XYZ file of C-alpha atoms in Angstrom:
176
model
C 14.111 19.240 2.331
C 11.130 19.520 0.014
C 9.349 16.256 -0.786
C 7.283 16.250 -3.971
C 4.644 13.521 -4.254
C 3.304 12.826 -7.737
C 1.691 10.073 -9.770
C 4.125 7.520 -11.140
C 4.588 7.474 -14.923
C 5.718 4.663 -17.217
C 9.061 6.447 -17.528
C 9.536 6.006 -13.766
C 9.125 2.212 -13.719
C 12.803 1.260 -14.011
C 13.892 3.701 -11.318
C 10.986 2.748 -9.046
C 11.986 -0.928 -9.355
C 15.489 0.009 -8.157
C 14.066 2.014 -5.262
C 11.898 -0.938 -4.203
C 14.749 -3.441 -4.456
C 17.095 -1.174 -2.496
C 14.510 -0.399 0.172
C 13.854 -4.083 0.882
C 17.420 -5.430 0.480
C 18.272 -5.630 4.161
C 14.845 -6.600 5.519
C 14.780 -10.150 6.874
C 10.980 -10.387 6.589
C 11.143 -9.684 2.850
C 11.243 -12.214 0.034
C 13.045 -9.494 -1.998
C 10.497 -9.794 -4.800
C 8.401 -6.713 -4.008
C 9.413 -5.097 -7.313
C 7.972 -8.116 -9.157
C 4.725 -7.746 -7.182
C 4.487 -4.088 -8.222
C 5.091 -5.040 -11.858
C 2.350 -7.699 -11.746
C -0.072 -5.310 -10.046
C 0.567 -2.593 -12.646
C -0.595 -5.104 -15.290
C -3.682 -6.202 -13.369
C -7.248 -4.943 -13.210
C -6.565 -3.977 -9.589
C -4.171 -1.215 -10.674
C -5.286 2.385 -10.199
C -2.723 4.741 -11.805
C -3.669 7.635 -9.485
C -2.668 5.493 -6.489
C 0.825 4.607 -7.685
C 2.835 7.507 -6.313
C 6.484 8.498 -6.188
C 8.308 10.793 -3.804
C 10.960 13.074 -5.275
C 13.635 15.100 -3.563
C 15.752 17.345 -5.794
C 14.396 15.612 -8.931
C 15.401 12.151 -7.659
C 12.808 9.462 -6.941
C 13.457 8.350 -3.370
C 10.202 6.555 -2.560
C 7.137 4.823 -3.959
C 3.753 3.637 -2.708
C 1.098 1.514 -4.390
C -2.535 1.017 -3.445
C -4.582 -1.483 -5.461
C -8.182 -2.699 -5.483
C -9.238 -5.531 -3.191
C -12.566 -6.767 -1.835
C -13.804 -7.620 1.650
C -16.363 -10.392 1.281
C -18.637 -12.477 3.455
C -21.521 -14.864 2.766
C -23.865 -12.057 1.671
C -21.865 -8.912 0.922
C -18.854 -7.685 -0.986
C -17.195 -4.338 -0.253
C -14.569 -2.511 -2.255
C -11.343 -1.605 -0.451
C -7.654 -1.016 -1.180
C -4.435 -2.822 -0.310
C -1.347 -0.797 0.531
C 1.603 -2.835 -0.700
C 4.334 -1.922 -0.822
C 5.653 1.394 0.421
C 9.357 1.804 -0.339
C 11.876 4.475 0.615
C 15.587 4.498 -0.174
C 17.545 3.757 3.028
C 19.285 7.168 3.060
C 15.870 8.865 3.110
C 14.146 6.654 5.685
C 13.172 8.382 8.906
C 12.896 11.762 7.149
C 9.156 11.868 6.490
C 9.163 10.436 2.955
C 7.147 7.326 3.812
C 4.704 9.371 5.872
C 4.255 11.858 3.028
C 3.530 9.016 0.584
C 1.050 7.383 2.965
C -0.751 10.636 3.750
C -1.047 11.654 0.086
C -2.260 8.184 -0.927
C -4.972 8.392 1.762
C -6.117 11.768 0.419
C -6.315 10.540 -3.176
C -8.038 7.273 -2.199
C -10.691 9.205 -0.316
C -11.245 11.564 -3.270
C -11.622 8.514 -5.549
C -14.381 7.236 -3.263
C -12.636 4.392 -1.471
C -13.615 3.775 2.138
C -10.731 1.775 3.569
C -7.170 0.549 3.138
C -5.804 -2.815 4.306
C -2.151 -3.687 4.859
C 0.185 -6.111 6.537
C 2.939 -4.124 8.190
C 4.755 -2.865 11.239
C 2.392 -2.656 14.209
C 4.363 0.254 15.677
C 4.516 2.386 12.514
C 1.106 2.365 10.823
C -1.204 3.198 13.774
C 0.139 6.790 13.706
C -1.675 7.064 10.341
C -4.963 5.767 11.755
C -4.528 2.041 11.097
C -6.167 -0.412 13.483
C -6.120 -4.201 13.699
C -8.506 -5.805 11.221
C -9.935 -8.061 13.926
C -11.575 -4.992 15.498
C -13.880 -5.015 12.453
C -14.163 -8.814 12.121
C -12.067 -8.699 8.971
C -9.640 -11.541 8.236
C -6.757 -11.925 5.812
C -6.471 -15.090 3.682
C -3.006 -16.006 5.020
C -1.153 -16.354 8.297
C 0.239 -13.132 9.773
C 0.537 -11.797 13.315
C -2.764 -10.173 14.335
C -1.043 -6.911 15.320
C 0.373 -6.604 11.773
C -2.962 -7.057 9.950
C -4.223 -3.501 9.774
C -7.008 -1.443 8.236
C -7.724 2.263 8.015
C -11.211 3.629 7.509
C -11.014 6.708 5.286
C -14.336 8.055 6.505
C -16.111 7.735 9.837
C -18.753 5.309 8.559
C -16.607 3.448 6.003
C -16.515 0.137 7.867
C -20.042 0.082 9.286
C -21.467 -3.303 8.330
C -18.230 -4.410 6.658
C -16.858 -7.749 7.816
C -15.438 -10.845 6.220
C -12.379 -12.038 4.326
C -10.034 -9.827 2.349
C -9.864 -11.018 -1.257
C -6.663 -10.008 -3.020
C -6.236 -10.035 -6.797
C -4.384 -13.044 -8.216
C -1.388 -10.798 -8.984
C -0.514 -10.910 -5.273
C 0.012 -14.677 -5.487
C 1.560 -15.267 -8.930
């Protein structure tokens, strides 16, 4: 099964929304509005077209991932980072490497674009295989309540998080 990862286009939006809705339908921890979040983020200054990716199998979009700009700030410094939210895979294609392919490709592109880290709130058992660690290891906090083991960050380079600490600042689109 060949998985093709490519940048999302405007023509993909309707299908991607369906993929996102379907992927999150049965998840209890979901508010089932992830497709609205993606739509808001696409219209925000945080949106980076190169980091909105789709996964295709046999010319069908079966997955999507979005990374958007965020900041990690403290009293004296502000550092650019990315938020991974959400990653979506159609249920029939979950467990077949689609999500992993999307995550890996997004990491490669983010690094090429000069970003140093990626923050997410997600499954503590899944994301560490891609190099994610708890944010508390780096003295980085999220601006909302979430289990510590689910608040994760990945440095994209060895020195990316040296001297970085503080609060993650998400764009307003995450809260509208």
